[in-house]
CSV table of C-alpha atoms in Angstrom, one decimal:
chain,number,residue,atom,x,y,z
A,1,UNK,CA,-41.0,-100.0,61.1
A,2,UNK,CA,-41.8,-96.4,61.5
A,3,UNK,CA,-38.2,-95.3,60.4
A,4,UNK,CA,-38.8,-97.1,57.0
A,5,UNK,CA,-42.2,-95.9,56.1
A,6,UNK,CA,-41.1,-92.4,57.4
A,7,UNK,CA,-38.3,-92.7,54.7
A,8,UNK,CA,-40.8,-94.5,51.8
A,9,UNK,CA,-43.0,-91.8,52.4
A,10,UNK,CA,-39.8,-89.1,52.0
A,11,UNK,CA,-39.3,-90.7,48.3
A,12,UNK,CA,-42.9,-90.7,47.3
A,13,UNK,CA,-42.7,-89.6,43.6
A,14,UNK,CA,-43.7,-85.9,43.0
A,15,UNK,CA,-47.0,-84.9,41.0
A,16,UNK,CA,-47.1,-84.5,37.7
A,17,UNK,CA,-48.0,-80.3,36.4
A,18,UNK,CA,-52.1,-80.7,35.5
A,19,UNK,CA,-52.4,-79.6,31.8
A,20,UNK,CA,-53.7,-76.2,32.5
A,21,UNK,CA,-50.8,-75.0,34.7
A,22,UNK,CA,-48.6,-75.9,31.2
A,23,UNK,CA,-50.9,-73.9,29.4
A,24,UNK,CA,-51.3,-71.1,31.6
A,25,UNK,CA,-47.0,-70.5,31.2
A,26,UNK,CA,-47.3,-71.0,26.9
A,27,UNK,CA,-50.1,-68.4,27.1
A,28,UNK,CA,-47.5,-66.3,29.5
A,29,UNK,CA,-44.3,-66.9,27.4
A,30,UNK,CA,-46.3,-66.0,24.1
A,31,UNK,CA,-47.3,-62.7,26.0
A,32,UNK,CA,-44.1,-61.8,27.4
A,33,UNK,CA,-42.2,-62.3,23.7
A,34,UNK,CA,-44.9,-60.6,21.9
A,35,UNK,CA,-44.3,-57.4,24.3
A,36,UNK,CA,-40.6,-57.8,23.8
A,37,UNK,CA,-41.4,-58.0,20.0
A,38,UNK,CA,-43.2,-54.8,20.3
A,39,UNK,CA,-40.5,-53.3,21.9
A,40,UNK,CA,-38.0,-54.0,19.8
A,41,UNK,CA,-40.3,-52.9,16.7
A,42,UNK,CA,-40.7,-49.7,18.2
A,43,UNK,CA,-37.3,-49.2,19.5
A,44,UNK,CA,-35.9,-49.9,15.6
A,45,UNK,CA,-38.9,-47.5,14.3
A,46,UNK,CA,-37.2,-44.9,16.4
A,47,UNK,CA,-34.1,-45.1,15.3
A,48,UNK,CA,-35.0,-45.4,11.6
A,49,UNK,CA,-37.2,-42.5,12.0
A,50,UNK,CA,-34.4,-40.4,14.0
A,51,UNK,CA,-31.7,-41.4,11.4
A,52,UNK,CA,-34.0,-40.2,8.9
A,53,UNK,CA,-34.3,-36.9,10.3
A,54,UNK,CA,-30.7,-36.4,10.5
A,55,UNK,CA,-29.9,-37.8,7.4
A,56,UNK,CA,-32.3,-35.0,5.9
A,57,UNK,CA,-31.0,-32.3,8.4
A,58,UNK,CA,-27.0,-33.3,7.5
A,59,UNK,CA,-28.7,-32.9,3.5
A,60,UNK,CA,-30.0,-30.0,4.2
A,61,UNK,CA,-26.9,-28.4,5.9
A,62,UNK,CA,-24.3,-30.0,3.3
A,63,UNK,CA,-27.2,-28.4,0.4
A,64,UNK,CA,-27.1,-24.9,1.9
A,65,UNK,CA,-23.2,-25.1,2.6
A,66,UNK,CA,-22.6,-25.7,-0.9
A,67,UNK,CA,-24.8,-22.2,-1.8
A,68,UNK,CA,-22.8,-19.3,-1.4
A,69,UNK,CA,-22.8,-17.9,2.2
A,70,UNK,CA,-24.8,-14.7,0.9
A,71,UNK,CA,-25.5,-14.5,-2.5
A,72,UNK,CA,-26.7,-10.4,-1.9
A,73,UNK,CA,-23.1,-9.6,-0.3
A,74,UNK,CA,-20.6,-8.7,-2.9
A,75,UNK,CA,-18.1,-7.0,-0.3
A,76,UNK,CA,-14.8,-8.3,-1.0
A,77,UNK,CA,-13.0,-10.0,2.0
A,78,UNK,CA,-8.8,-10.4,2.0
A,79,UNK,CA,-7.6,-13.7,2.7
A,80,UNK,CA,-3.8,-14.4,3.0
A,81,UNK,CA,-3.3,-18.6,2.4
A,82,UNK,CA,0.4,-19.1,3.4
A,83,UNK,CA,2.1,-21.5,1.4
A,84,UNK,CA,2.5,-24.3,2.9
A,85,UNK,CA,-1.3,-24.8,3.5
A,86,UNK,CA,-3.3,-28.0,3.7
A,87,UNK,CA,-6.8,-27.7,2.2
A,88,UNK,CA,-8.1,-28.4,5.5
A,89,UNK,CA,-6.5,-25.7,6.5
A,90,UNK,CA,-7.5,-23.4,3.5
A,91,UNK,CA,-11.2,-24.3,4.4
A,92,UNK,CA,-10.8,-23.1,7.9
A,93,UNK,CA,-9.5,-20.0,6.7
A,94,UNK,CA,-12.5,-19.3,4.3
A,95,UNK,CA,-15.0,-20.2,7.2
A,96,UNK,CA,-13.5,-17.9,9.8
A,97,UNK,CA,-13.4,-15.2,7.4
A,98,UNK,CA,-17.0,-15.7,6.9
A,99,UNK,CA,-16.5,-16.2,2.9
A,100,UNK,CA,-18.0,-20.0,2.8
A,101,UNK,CA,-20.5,-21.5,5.7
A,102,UNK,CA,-18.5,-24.6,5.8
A,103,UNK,CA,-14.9,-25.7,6.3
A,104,UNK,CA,-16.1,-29.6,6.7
A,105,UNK,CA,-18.2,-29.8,4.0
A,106,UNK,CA,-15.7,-27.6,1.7
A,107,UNK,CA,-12.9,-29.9,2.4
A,108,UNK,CA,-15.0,-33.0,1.8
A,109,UNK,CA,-16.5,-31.4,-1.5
A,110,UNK,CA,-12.7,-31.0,-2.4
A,111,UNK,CA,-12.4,-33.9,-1.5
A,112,UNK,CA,-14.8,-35.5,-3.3
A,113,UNK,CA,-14.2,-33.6,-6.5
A,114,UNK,CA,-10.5,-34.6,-6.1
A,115,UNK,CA,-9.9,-30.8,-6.4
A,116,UNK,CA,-5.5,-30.1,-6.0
A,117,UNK,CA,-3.3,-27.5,-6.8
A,118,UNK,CA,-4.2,-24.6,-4.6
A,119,UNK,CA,-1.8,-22.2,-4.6
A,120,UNK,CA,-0.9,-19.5,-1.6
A,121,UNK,CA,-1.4,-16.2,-1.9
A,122,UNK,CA,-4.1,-13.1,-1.5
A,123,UNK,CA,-7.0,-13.6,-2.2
A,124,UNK,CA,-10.1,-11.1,-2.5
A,125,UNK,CA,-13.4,-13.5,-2.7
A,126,UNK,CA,-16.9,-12.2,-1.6
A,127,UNK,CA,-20.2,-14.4,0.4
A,128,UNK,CA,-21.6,-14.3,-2.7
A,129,UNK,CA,-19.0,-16.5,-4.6
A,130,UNK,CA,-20.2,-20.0,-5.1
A,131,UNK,CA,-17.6,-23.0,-3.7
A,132,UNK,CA,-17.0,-23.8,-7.8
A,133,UNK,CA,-15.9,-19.9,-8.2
A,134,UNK,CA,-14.0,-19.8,-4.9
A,135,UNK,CA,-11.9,-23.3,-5.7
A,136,UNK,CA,-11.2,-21.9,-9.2
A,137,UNK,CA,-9.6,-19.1,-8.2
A,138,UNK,CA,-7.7,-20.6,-5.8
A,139,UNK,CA,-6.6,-22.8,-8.5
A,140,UNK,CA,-5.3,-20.0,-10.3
A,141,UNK,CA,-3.7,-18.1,-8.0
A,142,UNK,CA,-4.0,-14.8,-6.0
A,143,UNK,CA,-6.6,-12.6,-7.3
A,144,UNK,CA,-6.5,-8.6,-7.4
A,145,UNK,CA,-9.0,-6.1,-7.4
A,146,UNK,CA,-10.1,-3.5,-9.7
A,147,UNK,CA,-8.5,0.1,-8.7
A,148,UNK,CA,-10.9,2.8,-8.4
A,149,UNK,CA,-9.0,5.5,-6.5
A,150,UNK,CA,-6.5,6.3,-4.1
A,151,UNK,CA,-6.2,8.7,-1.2
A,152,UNK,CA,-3.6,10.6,-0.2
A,153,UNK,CA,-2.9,11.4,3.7
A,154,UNK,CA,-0.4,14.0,3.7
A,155,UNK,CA,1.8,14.7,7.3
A,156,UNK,CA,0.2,17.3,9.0
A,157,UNK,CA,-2.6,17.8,7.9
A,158,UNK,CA,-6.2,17.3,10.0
A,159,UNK,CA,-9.2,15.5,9.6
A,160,UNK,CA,-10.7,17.7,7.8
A,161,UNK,CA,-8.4,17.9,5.1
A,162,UNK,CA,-8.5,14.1,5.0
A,163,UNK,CA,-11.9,14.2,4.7
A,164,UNK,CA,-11.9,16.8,1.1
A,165,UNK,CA,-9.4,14.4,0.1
A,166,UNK,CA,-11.3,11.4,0.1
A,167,UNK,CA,-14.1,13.5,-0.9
A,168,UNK,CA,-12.6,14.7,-4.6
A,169,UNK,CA,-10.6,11.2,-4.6
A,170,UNK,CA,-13.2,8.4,-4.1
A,171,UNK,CA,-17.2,7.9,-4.5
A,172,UNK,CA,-18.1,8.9,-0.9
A,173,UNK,CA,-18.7,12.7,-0.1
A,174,UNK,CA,-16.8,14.4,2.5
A,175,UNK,CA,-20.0,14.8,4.2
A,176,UNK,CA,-20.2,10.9,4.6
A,177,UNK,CA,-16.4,11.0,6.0
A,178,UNK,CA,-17.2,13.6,8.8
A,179,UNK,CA,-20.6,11.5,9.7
A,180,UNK,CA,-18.6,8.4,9.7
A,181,UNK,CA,-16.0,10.4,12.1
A,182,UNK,CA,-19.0,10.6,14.6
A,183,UNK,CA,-20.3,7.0,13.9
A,184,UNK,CA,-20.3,5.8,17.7
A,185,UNK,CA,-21.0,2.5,17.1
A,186,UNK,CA,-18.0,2.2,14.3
A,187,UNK,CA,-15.7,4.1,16.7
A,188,UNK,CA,-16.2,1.4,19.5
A,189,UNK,CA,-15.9,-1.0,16.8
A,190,UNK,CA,-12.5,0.0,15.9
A,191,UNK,CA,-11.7,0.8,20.1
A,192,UNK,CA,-12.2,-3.4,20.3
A,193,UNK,CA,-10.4,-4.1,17.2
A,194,UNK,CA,-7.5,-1.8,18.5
A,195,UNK,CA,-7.5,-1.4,22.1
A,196,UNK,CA,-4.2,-0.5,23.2
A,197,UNK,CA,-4.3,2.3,20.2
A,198,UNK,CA,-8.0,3.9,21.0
A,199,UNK,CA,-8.3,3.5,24.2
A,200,UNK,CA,-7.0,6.8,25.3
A,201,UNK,CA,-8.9,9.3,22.5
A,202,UNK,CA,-12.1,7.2,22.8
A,203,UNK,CA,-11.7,7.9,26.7
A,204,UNK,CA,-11.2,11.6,26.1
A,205,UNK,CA,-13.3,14.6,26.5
A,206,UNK,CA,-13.9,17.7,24.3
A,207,UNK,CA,-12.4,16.1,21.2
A,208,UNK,CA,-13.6,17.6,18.2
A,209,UNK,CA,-13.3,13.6,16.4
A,210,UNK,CA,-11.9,10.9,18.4
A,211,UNK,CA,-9.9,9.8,15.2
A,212,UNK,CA,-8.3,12.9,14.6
A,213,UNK,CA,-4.6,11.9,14.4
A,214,UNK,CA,-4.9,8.3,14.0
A,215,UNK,CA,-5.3,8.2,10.5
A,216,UNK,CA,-1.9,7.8,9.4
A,217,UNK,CA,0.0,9.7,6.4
A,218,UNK,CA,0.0,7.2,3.7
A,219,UNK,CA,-1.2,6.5,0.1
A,220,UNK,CA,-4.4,4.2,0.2
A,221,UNK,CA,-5.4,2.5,-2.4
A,222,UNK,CA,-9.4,2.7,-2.9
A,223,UNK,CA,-10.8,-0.9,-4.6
A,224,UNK,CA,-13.5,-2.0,-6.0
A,225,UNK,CA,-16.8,-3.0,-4.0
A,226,UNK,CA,-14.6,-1.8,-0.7
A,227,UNK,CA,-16.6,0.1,1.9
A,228,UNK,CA,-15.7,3.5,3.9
A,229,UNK,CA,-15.6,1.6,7.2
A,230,UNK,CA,-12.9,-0.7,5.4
A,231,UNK,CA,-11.0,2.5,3.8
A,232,UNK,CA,-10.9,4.0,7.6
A,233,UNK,CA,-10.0,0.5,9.3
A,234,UNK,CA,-7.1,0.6,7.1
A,235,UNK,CA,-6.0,4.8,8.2
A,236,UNK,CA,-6.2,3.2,11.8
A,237,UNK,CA,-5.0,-0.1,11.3
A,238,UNK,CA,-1.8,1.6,9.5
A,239,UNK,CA,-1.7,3.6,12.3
A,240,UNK,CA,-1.7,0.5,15.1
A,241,UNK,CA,1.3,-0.9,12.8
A,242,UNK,CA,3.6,1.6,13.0
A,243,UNK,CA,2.6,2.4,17.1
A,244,UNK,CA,3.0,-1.2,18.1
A,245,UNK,CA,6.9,-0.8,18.7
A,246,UNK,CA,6.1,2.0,20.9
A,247,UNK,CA,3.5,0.9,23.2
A,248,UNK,CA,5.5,0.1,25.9
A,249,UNK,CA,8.1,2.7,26.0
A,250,UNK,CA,4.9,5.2,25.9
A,251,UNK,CA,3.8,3.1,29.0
A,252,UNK,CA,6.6,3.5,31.1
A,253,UNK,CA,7.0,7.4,30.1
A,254,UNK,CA,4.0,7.4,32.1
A,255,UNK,CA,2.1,8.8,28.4
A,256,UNK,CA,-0.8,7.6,26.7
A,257,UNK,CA,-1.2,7.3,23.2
A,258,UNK,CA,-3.7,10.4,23.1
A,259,UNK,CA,-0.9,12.5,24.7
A,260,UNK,CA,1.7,10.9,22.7
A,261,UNK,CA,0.0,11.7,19.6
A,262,UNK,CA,-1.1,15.4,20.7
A,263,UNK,CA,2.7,16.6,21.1
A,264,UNK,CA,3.9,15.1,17.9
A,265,UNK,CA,1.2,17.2,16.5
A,266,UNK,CA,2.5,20.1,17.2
A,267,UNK,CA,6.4,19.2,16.8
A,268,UNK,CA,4.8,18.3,13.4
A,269,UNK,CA,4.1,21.4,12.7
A,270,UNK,CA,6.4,23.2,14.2
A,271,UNK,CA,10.0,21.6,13.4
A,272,UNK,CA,11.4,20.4,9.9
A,273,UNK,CA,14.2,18.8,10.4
A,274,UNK,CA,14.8,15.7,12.8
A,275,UNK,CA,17.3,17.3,15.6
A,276,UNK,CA,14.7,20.3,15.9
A,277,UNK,CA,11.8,18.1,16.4
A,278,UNK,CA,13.3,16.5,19.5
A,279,UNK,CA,14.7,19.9,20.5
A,280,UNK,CA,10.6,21.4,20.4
A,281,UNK,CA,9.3,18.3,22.2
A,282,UNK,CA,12.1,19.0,25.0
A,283,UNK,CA,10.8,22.3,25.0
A,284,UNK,CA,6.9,21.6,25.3
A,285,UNK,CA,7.8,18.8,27.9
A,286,UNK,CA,10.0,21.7,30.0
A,287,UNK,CA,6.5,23.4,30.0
A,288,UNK,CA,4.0,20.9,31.0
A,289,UNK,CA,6.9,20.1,34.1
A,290,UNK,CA,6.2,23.4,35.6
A,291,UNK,CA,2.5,23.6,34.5
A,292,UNK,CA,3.0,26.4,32.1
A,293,UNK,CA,0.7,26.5,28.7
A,294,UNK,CA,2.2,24.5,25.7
A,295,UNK,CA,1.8,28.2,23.2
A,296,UNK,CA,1.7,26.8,20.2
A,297,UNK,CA,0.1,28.7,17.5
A,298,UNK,CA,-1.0,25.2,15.7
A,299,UNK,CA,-3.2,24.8,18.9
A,300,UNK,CA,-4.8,28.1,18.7
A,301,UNK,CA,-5.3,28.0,14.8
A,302,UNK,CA,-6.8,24.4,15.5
A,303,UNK,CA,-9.2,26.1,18.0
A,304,UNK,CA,-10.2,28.4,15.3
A,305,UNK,CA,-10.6,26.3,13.0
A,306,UNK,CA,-8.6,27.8,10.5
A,307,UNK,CA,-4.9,28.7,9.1
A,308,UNK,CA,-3.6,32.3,9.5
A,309,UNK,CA,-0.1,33.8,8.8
A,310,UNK,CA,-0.1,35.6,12.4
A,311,UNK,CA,-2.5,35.4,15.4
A,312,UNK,CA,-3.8,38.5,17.1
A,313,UNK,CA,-4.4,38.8,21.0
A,314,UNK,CA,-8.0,37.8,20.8
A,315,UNK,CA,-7.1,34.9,18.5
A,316,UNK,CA,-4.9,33.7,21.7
A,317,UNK,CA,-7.7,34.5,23.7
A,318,UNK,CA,-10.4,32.5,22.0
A,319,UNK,CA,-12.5,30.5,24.1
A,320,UNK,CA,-11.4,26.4,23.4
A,321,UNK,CA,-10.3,23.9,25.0
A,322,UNK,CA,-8.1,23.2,22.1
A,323,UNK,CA,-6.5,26.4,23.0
A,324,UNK,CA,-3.3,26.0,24.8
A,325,UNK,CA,-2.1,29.6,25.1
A,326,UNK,CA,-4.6,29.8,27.7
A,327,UNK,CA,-4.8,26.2,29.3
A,328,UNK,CA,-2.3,24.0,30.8
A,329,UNK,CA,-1.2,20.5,29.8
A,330,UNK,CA,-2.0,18.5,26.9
A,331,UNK,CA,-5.4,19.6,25.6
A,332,UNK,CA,-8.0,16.9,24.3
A,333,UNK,CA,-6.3,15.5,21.6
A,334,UNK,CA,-4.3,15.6,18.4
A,335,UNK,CA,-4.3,18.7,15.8
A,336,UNK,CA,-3.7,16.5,13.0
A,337,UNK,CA,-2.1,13.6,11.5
A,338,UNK,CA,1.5,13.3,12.6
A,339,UNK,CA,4.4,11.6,10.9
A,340,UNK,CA,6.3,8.5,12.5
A,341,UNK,CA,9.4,11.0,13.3
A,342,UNK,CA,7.3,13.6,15.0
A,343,UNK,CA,5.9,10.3,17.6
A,344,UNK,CA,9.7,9.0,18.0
A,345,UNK,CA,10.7,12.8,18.6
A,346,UNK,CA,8.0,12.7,21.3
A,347,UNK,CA,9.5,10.0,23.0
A,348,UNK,CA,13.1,10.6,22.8
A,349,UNK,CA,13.1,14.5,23.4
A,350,UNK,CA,16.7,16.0,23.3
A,351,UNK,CA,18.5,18.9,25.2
A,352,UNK,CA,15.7,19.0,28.1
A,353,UNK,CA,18.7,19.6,30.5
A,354,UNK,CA,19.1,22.5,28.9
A,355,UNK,CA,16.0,24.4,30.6
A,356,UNK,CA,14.8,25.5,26.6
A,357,UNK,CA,11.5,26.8,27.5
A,358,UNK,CA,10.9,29.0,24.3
A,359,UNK,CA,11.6,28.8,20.9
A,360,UNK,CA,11.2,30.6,17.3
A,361,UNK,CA,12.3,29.9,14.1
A,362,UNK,CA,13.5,31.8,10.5
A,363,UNK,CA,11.1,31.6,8.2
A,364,UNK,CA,13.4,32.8,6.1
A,365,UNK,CA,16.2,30.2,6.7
A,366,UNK,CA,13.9,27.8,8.9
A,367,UNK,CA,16.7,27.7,11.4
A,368,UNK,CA,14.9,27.5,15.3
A,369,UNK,CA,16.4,29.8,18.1
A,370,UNK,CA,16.1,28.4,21.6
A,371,UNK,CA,16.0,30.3,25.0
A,372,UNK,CA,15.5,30.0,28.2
A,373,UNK,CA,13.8,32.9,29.5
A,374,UNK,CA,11.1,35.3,28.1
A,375,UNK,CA,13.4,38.3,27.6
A,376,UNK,CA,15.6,36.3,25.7
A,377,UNK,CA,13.0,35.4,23.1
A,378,UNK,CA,12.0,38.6,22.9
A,379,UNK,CA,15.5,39.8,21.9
A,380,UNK,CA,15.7,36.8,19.8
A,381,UNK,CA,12.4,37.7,17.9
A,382,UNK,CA,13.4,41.1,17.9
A,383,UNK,CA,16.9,40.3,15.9
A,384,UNK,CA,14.6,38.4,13.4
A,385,UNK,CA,12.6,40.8,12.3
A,386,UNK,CA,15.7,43.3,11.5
């Protein structure tokens, strides 16, 4: 009997929830989905809000990338489009030659346009061209700029002269050349742009101007809106070119580019034809071996400051460090602007077996005498002047 009212009691039927336990959970459910309601609300307010914000800061970036880049800069910037090019391509070109802000929203304004036919070619465009102008002209085809004078760097000669040149040749005086010549800031400007050219004369000491020999003989061509930075860039870059060849052999002729350019100075000015050139080098090289001064007049009339016919014993004498009757080695720097043959000489110096230590030539007949020892040049000079 227990057993069985043990096990009715085990099935007695559960108790109904009382009314106000059901009510309690509705008013708890109604809570808990107006809170998830609130959330959502503010989670979709966000949103809307941020998208709004970048849809007026993208519309605000694609406005200003459609201006021109600077409407107030009219200096004209060169850009080469090979052929070939994509207009994706095109439009990176234009941004990383800081001429449009853009190269996304250019190619989708091309895009959207349906802008074609771009053609290669150089192109001279400013900041302040609008996209409209810029695509135009690349429509049309390479563009060239107005001529407004040209400067002429003849071999030989020295900054200075460069700097009259450009002076009666262009608008800029050649006060504004020499100041520009002593421009720190633009000099280490152009030392980053060409390293493995500048480093050597913007390392140097007692130079009278650190580009003095690195602006290379050559017409230039002076255009329209183009700046004196730009006109000197191209001397140096011009220069760079025509070294680049040469870099290593100057390396392992345990040279640098300052010395380099410092002996073909002189065997500029010194030799005429080819053969002699490498001849003098040999001989200036045969010097600095056994630590005897380089003698060249060019140095001393450098020192001076000034050309003469003939040099007296206190012109030799005259206190310089551009004078290298009295010191040893190389000197600070270059004496002026030597030719391409004049470096190659330099580096491929002829008949240095030979022991040459002096030389003099006809003025008459420019033919250059060699010899090996003083006396000998004297007697050489001395058969000259008969």
């Amino acid at each position: 009997m227990s057993t069985l009212a043990s096990r009715e009691e085990n099935h007695e039927p559960k108790r109904s929830e009382q009314p106000s336990d059901m009510n309690e959970k509705k008013r708890r459910l109604a809570a808990e989905s107006r809170a998830v309601h609130r959330l959502v609300y503010w989670i979709i307010s966000i949103i809307a809000i941020l998208l709004v914000i970048v849809g007026l800061m993208t519309y605000r970036y694609v406005k200003q990338s459609l201006r021109p880049l600077d409407q107030n800069n009219e200096k004209k910037v060169t850009v080469q489009i090979p052929i070939g090019s994509s207009n994706k391509q095109i439009a990176a070109k234009l941004e990383s030659s800081h001429v449009i802000k853009s190269a996304t929203v250019f190619n989708y304004y091309v895009k959207m346009h349906n802008f074609t036919d771009f053609q290669a070619g150089k192109y001279y465009f400013s900041p302040s061209m609008t996209l409209d102008q810029i695509i135009s002209q690349l429509q049309k085809g390479h563009s060239e700029r107005k001529v407004v004078g040209k400067v002429l760097i003849k071999e030989g000669v020295m900054l200075e002269d460069i700097a009259t040149t450009v002076g009666k040749n262009t608008k800029w005086s050649k006060q504004q050349f020499l100041s520009l010549m002593k421009n720190e800031s633009f000099l280490k400007s152009l030392e980053k742009k060409y390293p493995q050219l500048l480093k050597s004369a913007m390392s140097a000491q007692g130079v009278r101007y650190h580009l003095e020999g690195y602006l290379f003989p050559l017409t230039y061509t002076v255009y329209e809106g183009e700046s004196l930075k730009e006109l000197v860039t191209e001397m140096v870059k011009s220069t760079d070119e025509r070294l680049a060849p040469y870099y290593t052999t100057i390396a392992e002729k345990d040279l640098t580019v300052q010395k380099t350019l410092t002996l073909a100075s002189l065997v500029e000015r010194e030799g005429v034809q080819e053969s002699d050139r490498k001849k003098i080098a040999g001989v200036f090289f045969n010097r600095l071996a056994i630590n005897m001064p380089i003698q060249s007049d060019i140095s001393v009339m450098y020192a001076l400051n000034t050309h003469k016919e003939s040099l007296t014993n206190k012109d030799t004498s005259v206190d310089s460090p551009y004078n290298l009757y009295v010191h040893t080695g190389y000197g600070p720097g270059p004496f002026n602007s030597p030719s391409l043959q004049s470096i190659r000489a330099v580096l491929a110096p002829s008949d240095r077996d030979q022991n040459y230590l002096y030389f003099v030539a006809n003025l008459k007949t420019g033919k250059v005498y060699y010899s090996h020892t003083y006396q000998e040049h004297l007697q050489t000079n001395s058969s000259l002047d008969q």
